[in-house]
Tab-separated table of C-alpha atoms and ligand atoms in Angstrom:
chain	number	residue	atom	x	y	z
A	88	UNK	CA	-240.321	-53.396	121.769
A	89	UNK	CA	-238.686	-55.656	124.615
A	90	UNK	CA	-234.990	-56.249	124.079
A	91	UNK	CA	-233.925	-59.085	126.609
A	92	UNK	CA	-230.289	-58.138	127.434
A	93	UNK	CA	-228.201	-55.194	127.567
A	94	UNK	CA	-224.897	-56.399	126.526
A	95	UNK	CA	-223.426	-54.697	123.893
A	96	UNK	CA	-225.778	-56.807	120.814
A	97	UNK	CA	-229.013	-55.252	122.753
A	98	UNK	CA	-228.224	-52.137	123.365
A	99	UNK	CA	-226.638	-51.528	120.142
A	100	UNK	CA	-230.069	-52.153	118.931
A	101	UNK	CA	-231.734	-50.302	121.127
A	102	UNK	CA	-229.928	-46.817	120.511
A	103	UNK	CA	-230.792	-47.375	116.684
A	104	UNK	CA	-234.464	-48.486	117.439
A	105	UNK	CA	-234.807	-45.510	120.050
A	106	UNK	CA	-233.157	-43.014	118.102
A	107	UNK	CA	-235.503	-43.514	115.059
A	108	UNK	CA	-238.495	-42.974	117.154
A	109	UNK	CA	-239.242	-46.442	118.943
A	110	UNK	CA	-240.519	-47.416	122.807
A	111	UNK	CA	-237.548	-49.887	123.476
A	112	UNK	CA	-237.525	-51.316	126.896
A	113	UNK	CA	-233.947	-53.017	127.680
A	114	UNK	CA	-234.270	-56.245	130.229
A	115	UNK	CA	-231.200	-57.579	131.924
A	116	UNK	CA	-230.869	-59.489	134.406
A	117	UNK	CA	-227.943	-58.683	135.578
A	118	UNK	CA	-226.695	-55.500	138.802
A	119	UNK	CA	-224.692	-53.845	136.377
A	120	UNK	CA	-225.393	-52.725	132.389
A	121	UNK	CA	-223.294	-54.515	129.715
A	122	UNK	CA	-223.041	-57.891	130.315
A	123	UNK	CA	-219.571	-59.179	128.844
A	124	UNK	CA	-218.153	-56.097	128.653
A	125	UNK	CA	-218.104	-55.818	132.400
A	126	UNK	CA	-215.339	-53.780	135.000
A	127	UNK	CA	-215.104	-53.787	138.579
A	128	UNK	CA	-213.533	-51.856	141.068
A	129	UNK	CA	-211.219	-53.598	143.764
A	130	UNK	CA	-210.613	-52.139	147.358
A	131	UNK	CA	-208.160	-52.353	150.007
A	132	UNK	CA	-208.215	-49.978	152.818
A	133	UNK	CA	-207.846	-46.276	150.951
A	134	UNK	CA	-206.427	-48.387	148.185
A	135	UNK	CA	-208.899	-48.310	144.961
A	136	UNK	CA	-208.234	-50.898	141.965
A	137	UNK	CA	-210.271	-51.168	138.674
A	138	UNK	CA	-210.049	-54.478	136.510
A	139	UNK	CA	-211.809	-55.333	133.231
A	140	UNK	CA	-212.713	-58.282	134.097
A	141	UNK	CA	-214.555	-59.226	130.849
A	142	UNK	CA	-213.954	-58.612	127.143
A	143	UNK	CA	-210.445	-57.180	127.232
A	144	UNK	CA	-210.220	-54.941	124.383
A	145	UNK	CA	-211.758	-54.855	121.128
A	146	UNK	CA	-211.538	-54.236	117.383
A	147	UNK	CA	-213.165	-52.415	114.719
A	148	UNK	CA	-212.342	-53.840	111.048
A	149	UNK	CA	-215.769	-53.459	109.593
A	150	UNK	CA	-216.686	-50.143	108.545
A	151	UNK	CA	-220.113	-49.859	110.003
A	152	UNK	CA	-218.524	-50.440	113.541
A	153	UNK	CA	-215.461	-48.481	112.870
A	154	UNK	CA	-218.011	-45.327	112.426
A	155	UNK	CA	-219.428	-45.463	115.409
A	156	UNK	CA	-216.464	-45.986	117.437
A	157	UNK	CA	-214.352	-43.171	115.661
A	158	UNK	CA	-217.913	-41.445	116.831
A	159	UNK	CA	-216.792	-42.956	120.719
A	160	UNK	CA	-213.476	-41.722	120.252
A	161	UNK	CA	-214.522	-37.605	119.786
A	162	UNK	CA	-216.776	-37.772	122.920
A	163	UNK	CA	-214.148	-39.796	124.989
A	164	UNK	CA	-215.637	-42.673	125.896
A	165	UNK	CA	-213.475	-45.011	124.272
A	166	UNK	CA	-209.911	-44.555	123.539
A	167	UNK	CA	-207.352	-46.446	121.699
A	168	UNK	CA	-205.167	-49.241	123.996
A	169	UNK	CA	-202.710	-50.427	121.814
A	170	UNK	CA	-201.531	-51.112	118.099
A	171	UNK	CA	-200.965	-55.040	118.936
A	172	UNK	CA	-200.678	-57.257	121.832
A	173	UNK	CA	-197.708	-59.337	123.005
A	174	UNK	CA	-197.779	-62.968	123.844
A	175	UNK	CA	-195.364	-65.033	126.052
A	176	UNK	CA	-193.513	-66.360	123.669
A	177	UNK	CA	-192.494	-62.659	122.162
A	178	UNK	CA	-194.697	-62.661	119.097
A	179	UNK	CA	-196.877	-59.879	118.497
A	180	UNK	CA	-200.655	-60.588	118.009
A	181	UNK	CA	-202.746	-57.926	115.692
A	182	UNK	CA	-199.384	-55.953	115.328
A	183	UNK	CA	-200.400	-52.845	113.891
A	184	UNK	CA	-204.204	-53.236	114.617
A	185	UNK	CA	-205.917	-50.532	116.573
A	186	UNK	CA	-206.974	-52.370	119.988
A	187	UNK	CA	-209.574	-49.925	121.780
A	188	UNK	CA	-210.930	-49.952	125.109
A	189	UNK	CA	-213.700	-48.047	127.064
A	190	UNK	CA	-212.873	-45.097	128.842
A	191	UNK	CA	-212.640	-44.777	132.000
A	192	UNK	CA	-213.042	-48.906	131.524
A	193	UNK	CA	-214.940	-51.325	129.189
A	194	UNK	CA	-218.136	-50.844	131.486
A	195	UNK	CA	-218.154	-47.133	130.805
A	196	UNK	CA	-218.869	-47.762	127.219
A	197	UNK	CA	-222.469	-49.636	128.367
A	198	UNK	CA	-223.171	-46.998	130.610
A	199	UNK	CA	-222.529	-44.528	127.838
A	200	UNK	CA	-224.932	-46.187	125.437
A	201	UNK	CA	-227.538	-47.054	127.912
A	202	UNK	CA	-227.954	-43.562	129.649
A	203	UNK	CA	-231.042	-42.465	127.023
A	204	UNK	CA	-232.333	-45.793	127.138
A	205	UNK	CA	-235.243	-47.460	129.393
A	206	UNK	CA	-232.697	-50.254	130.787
A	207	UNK	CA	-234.106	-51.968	133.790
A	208	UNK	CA	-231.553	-53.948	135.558
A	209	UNK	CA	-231.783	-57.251	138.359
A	210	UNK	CA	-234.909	-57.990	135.462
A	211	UNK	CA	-234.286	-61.326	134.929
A	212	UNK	CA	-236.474	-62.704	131.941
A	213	UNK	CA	-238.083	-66.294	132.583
A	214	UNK	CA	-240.265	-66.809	129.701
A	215	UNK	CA	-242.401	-65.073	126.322
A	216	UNK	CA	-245.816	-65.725	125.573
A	217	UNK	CA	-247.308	-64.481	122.171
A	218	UNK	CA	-250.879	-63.969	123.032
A	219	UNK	CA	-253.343	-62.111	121.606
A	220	UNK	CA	-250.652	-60.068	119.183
A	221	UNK	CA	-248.585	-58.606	121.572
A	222	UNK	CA	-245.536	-60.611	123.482
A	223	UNK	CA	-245.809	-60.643	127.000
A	224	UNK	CA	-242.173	-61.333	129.298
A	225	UNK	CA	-242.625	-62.526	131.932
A	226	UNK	CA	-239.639	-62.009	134.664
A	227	UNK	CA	-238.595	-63.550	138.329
A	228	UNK	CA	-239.343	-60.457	139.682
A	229	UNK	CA	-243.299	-60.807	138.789
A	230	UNK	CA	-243.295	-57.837	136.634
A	231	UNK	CA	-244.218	-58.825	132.969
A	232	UNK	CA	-244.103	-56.825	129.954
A	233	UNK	CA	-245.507	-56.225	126.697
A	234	UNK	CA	-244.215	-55.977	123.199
A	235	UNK	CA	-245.110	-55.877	119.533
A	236	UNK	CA	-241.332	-57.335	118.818
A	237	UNK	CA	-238.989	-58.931	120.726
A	238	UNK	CA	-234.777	-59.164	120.280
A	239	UNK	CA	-233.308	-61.768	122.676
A	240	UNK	CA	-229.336	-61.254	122.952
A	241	UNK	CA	-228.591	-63.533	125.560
A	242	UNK	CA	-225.888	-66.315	124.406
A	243	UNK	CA	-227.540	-69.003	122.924
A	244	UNK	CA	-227.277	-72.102	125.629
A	245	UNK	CA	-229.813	-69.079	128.163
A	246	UNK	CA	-232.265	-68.199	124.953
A	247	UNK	CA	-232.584	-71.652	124.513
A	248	UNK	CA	-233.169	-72.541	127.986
A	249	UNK	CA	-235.795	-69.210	127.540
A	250	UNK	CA	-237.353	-70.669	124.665
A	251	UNK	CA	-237.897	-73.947	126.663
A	252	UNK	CA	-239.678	-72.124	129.281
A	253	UNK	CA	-241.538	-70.187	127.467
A	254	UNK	CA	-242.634	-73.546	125.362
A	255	UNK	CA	-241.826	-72.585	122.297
A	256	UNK	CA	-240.885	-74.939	119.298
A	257	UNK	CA	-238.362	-74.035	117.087
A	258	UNK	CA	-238.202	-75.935	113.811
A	259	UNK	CA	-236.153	-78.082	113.806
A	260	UNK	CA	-233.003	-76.910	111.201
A	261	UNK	CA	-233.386	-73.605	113.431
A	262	UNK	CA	-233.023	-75.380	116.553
A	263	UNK	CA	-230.038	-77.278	115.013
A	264	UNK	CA	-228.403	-74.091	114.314
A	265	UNK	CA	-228.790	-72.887	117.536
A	266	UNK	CA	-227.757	-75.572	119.375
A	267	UNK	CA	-225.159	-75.969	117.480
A	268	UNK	CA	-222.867	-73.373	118.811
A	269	UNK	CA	-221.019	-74.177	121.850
A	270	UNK	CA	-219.615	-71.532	124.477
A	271	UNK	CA	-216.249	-72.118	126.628
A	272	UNK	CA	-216.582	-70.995	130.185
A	273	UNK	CA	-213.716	-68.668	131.641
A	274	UNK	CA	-212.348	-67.975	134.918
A	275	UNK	CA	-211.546	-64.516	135.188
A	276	UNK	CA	-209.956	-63.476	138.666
A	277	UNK	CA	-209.462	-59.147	139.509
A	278	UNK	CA	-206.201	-58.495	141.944
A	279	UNK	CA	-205.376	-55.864	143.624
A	280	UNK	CA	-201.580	-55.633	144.166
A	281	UNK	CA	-199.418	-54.049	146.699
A	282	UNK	CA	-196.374	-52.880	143.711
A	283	UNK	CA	-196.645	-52.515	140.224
A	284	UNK	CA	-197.090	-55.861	138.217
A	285	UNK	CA	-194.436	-57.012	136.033
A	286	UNK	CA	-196.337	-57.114	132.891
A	287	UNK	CA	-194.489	-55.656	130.294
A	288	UNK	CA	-195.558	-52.685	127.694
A	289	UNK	CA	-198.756	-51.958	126.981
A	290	UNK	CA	-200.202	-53.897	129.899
A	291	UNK	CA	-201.242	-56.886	128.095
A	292	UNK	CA	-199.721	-60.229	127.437
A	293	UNK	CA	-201.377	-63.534	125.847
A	294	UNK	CA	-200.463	-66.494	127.442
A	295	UNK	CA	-200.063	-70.238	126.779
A	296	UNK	CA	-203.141	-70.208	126.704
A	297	UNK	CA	-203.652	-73.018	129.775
A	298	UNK	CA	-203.894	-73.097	132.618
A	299	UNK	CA	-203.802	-69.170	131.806
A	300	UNK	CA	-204.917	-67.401	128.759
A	301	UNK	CA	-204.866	-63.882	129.432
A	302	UNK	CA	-203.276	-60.939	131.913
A	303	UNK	CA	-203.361	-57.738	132.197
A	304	UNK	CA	-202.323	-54.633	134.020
A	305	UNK	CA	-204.852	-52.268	134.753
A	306	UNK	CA	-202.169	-49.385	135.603
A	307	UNK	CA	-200.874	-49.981	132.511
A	308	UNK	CA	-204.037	-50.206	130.386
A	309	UNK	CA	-204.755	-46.811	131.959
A	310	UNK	CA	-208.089	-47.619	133.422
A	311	UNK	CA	-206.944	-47.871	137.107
A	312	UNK	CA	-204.758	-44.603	137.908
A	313	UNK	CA	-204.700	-45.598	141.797
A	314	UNK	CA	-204.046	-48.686	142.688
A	315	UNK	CA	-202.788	-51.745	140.989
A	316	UNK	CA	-205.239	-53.567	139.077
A	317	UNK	CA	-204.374	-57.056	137.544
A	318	UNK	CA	-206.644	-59.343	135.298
A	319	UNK	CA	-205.950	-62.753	134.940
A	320	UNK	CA	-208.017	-65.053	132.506
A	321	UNK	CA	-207.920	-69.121	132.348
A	322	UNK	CA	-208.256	-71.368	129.623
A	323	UNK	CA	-211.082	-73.050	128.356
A	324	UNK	CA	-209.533	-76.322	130.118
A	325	UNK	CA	-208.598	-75.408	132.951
A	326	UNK	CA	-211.973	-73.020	133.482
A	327	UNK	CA	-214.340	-77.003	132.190
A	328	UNK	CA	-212.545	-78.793	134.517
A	329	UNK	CA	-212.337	-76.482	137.772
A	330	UNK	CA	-216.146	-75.639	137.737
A	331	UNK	CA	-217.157	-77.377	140.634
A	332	UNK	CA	-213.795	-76.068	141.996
A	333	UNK	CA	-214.272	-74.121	145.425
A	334	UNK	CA	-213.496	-70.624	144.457
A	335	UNK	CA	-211.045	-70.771	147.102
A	336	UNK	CA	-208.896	-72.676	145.509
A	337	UNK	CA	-209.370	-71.493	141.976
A	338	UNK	CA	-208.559	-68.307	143.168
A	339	UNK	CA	-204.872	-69.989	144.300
A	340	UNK	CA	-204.035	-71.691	141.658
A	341	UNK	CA	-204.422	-68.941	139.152
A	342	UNK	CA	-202.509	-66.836	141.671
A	343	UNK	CA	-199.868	-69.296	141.520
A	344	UNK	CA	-199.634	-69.566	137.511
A	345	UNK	CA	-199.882	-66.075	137.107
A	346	UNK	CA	-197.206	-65.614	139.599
A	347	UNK	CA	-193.949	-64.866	137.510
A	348	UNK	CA	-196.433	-61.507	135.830
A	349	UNK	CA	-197.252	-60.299	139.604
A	350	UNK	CA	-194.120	-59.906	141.472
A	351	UNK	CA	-196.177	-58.424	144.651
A	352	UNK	CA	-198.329	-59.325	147.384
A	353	UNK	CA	-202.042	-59.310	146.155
A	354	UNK	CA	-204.187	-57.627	148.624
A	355	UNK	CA	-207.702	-58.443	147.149
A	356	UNK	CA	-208.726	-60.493	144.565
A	357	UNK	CA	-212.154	-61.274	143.463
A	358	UNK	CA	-213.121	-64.369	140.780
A	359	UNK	CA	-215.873	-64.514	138.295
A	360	UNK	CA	-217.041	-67.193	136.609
A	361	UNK	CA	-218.178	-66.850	132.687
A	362	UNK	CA	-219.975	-69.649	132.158
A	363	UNK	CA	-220.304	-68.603	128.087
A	364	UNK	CA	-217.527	-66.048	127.611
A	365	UNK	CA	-216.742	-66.819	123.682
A	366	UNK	CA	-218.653	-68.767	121.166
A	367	UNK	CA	-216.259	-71.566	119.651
A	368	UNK	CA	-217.679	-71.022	116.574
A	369	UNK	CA	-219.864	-68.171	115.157
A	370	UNK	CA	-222.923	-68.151	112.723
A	371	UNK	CA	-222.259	-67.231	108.849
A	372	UNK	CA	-225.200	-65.139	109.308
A	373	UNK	CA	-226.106	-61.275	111.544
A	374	UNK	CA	-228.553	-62.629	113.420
A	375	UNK	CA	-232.027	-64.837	113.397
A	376	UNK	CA	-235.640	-64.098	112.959
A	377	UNK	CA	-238.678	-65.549	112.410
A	378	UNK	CA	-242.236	-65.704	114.155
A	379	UNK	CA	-242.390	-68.540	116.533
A	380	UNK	CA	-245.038	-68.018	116.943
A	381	UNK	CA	-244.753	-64.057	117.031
A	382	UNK	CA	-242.048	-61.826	115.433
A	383	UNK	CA	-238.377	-62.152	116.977
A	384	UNK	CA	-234.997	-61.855	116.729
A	385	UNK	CA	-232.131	-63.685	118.051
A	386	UNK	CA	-228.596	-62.035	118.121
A	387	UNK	CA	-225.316	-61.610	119.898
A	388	UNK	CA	-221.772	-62.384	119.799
A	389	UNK	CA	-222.617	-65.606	118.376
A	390	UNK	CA	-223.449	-64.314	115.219
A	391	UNK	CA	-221.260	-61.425	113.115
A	392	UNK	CA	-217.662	-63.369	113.811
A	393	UNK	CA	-218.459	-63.041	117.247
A	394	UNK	CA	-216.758	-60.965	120.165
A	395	UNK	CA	-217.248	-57.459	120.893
A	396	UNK	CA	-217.388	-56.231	117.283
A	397	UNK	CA	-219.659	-59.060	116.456
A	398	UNK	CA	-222.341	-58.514	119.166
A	399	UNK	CA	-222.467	-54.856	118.175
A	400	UNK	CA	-223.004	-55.587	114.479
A	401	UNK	CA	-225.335	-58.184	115.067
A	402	UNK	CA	-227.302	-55.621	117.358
A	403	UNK	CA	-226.917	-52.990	114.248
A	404	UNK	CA	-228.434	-55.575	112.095
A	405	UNK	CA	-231.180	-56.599	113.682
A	406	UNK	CA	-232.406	-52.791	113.899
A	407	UNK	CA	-231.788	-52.243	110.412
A	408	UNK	CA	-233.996	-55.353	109.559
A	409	UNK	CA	-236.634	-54.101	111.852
A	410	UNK	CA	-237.064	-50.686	110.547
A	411	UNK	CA	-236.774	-51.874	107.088
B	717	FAD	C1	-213.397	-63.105	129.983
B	717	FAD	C2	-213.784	-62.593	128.627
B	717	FAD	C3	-212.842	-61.952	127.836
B	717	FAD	C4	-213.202	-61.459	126.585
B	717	FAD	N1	-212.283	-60.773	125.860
B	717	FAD	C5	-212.659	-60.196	124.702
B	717	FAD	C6	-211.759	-59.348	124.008
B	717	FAD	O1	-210.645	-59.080	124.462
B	717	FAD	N2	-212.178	-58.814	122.828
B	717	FAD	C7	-213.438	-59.029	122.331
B	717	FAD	O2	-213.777	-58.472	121.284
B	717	FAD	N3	-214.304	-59.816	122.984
B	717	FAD	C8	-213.954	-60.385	124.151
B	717	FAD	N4	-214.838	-61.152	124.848
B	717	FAD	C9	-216.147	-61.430	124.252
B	717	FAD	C10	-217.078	-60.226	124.364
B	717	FAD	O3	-217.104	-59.773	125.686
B	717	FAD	C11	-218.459	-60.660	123.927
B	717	FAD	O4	-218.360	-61.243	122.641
B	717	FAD	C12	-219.480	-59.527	123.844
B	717	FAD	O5	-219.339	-58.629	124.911
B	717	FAD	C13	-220.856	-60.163	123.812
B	717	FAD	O6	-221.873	-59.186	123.797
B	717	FAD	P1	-223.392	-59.677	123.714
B	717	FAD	O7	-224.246	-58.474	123.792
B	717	FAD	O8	-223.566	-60.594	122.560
B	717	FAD	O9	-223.597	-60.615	124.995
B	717	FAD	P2	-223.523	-60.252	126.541
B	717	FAD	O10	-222.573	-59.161	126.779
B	717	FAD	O11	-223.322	-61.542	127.244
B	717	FAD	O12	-224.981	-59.697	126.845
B	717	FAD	C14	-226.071	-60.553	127.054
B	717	FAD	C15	-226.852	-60.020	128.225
B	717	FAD	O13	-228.017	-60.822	128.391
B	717	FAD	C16	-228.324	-60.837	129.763
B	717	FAD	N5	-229.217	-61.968	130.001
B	717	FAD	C17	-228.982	-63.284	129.777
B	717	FAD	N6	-230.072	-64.009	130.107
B	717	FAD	C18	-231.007	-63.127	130.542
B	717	FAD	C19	-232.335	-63.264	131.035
B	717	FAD	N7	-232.934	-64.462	131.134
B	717	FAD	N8	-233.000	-62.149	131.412
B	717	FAD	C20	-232.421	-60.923	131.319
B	717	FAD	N9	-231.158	-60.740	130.863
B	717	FAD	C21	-230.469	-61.825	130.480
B	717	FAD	C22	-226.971	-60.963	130.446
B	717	FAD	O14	-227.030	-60.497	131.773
B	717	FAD	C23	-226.102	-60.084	129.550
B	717	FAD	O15	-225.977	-58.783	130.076
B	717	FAD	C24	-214.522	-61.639	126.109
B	717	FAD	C25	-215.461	-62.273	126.912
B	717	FAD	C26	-215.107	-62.738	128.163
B	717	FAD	C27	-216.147	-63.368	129.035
C-alpha cells in the first residue's frame, strides 16, 4: 500500500493500516515529516528559537479524534495550550474549548506517529500508473514503487496536478468536486527576538485578520524554553497579492504590521510560503474513492471540516473503509 503524503491525513492512515497487519509505504516529498503541521527551529549565535510555523493549534470535538489524542496526552506528546484564544479586539475565540498542541512542538506529533512507519522523505511523487494490477509511483528521484492500493493526501490543486500527470480521467462530477475546492495561500514568517514579545496570555492572539491573521509567542506557547520565538501569519489577501513579492520585502512588511506585538529587535527571521494552507470550503463527505482505473483514495484536510482534526479523521476513514 503506497500512501503519497505524510501529513497528518496519511499517516493517520498509515498507523491504522500498519497496525492491523499491512506493508504501508509513506511518500512525501517534503525534508521534514508532517507536512502542515510543520516547526522549525531559529538560531542566532548560542541563541536557539522554535516557531510553529504551520497549523497553530488544534481541536478535538469528535469523539473518534478526541480518543486518540487523550491517548497523545498520557504518553506526552501532545499537551493542552489553552482553553480559548484571544483576538485583537478582546473577544475570546473557542472560550472554553481545549486548544492542544504537540509537544515539544506541532512537528513532534508527526515524528511521533511516523517513527514505526516506512516514511521515506525528499520522495517526491510525479505520477501513478495502474498496470498489470498493481499501481506503480513513479517519483523525481527515479525510484518507483508498487502497490495494490493507493491513498493520495496531498491538497487537492497537487493530486490533481498528479492525476494529470499520471493521465488519468476522472469523471467528470468527480473532477467537479475536486476542483471545486479552492485553497488560500499564507505567509507565515518565524522571528527570533532579542526580549520577550508583547503578546499577551496564553501566547496567542487573532488578528484583523489582514494584512495579519495570526501571532504567536513561542515562549509563551511553551514550545521554545530558550530563546524567543514569534509566529506571525498573513491573510489570505495580503499572502494572493504579495506572491511574486521578493521575500525580502514580505519579510518587512509583516515585520512592520506585526510590530506593536514584538516590542524587540528581531534577530532572525525566516518566511515560508503555504501556497494551500486551508481549504475555503471542505467536502460534506471523509474522503474519495473509486478505481480510476485502479483502487484509490483521496483524502486530507479538505474533507472531514477540514484543518488538523479533519485531515486526521479523513486519514481514520479511509483505513476503516479499506479494511472493511
Ligand atoms: C499557516 C497555517 C496555519 C494553520 N493553522 C491551523 C490551526 O491553528 N489549527 C488547525 O486545526 N489547522 C491549522 N492549519 C491547517 C492544518 O495544518 C491542515 O489542515 C492539516 O495539517 C492538513 O493535513 P493533511 O495531512 O491533510 O495535509 P498536509 O499536512 O499538507 O500533508 C500533505 C503532504 O503531502 C505531501 N505531498 C504533496 N504533494 C506530494 C507529492 N507529489 N509527492 C509526495 N508528497 C507530496 C506534502 O509534502 C505534505 O507533507 C493551518 C495551516 C497552515 C498552513
Amino acid at each position: 500500500m503506497i500512501v503519497v503524503g505524510g501529513g497528518l491525513c496519511g499517516l493517520m492512515a498509515a498507523v491504522v493500516l500498519q497496525r492491523q497487519g499491512l506493508g504501508v509505504t509513506v511518500l512525501d516529498k517534503g525534508k521534514g515529516i508532517g507536512g502542515r503541521l510543520a516547526s522549525r527551529r531559529l538560531r542566532h549565535g548560542d541563541i536557539l528559537g522554535c516557531c510553529d510555523f504551520g497549523a497553530q493549534y488544534f481541536k478535538a470535538q469528535h469523539p473518534l479524534f478526541l480518543a486518540w489524542v487523550e491517548d497523545w496526552l498520557k504518553t506526552g506528546v501532545v499537551k493542552v495550550w489553552a482553553e480559548g484564544m484571544g483576538t485583537e479586539t478582546g473577544a475570546i475565540r473557542s472560550e472554553g474549548v481545549k486548544l492542544y498542541r504537540g509537544e515539544p512542538s506541532n512537528r513532534s506529533l508527526a515524528q511521533y506517529l511516523a517513527q514505526d512507519l516506512k516514511v521515506i522523505n525528499q520522495e517526491r511523487v510525479n505520477s501513478f500508473h495502474w498496470q498489470d494490477g498493481i499501481w506503480q509511483v513513479r517519483c523525481d528521484s527515479g525510484q518507483f514503487y508498487v502497490g495494490d492500493r493507493l491513498i493520495v493526501t496531498a491538497p487537492l490543486p497537487q493530486t490533481l496536478e498528479l492525476l494529470t500527470t499520471s493521465n488519468i480521467n476522472l469523471p467528470a462530477d468527480i473532477q467537479q468536486t475536486l476542483t471545486g475546492v479552492v485553497y488560500d495561500p499564507c505567509f507565515s514568517l518565524s522571528l527570533l527576538l532579542e526580549q520577550p514579545s508583547l503578546v499577551p496570555d496564553p501566547g496567542g492572539l487573532w488578528l484583523s485578520g489582514e494584512p495579519l491573521a495570526w501571532i504567536a509567542c513561542s515562549t509563551k506557547k511553551g514550545i521554545s524554553p530558550q530563546g524567543y520565538g514569534v509566529t506571525v501569519q498573513a491573510g489570505p489577501e495580503f499572502s494572493r497579492h504579495h506572491l511574486k513579492t521578493d521575500a525580502e520585502q514580505v519579510i518587512q512588511l509583516m515585520t512592520e504590521a506585526a510590530h506593536p506585538w514584538l516590542g524587540s529587535k528581531v534577530l532572525n527571521s525566516h518566511l515560508h510560503l503555504w501556497r494551500y494552507s486551508h481549504p475555503q470550503n471542505s467536502l460534506d463527505q471523509p474522503f474519495l474513492f473509486g478505481d480510476f482505473p485502479g483502487p484509490v483514495y483521496f483524502g486530507g484536510d479538505a474533507f472531514c471540516g477540514g484543518k488538523v482534526e479533519g485531515a486526521a479523521l479523513s486519514g481514520l476513514a479511509i483505513a476503516e473503509h479499506l479494511l472493511g
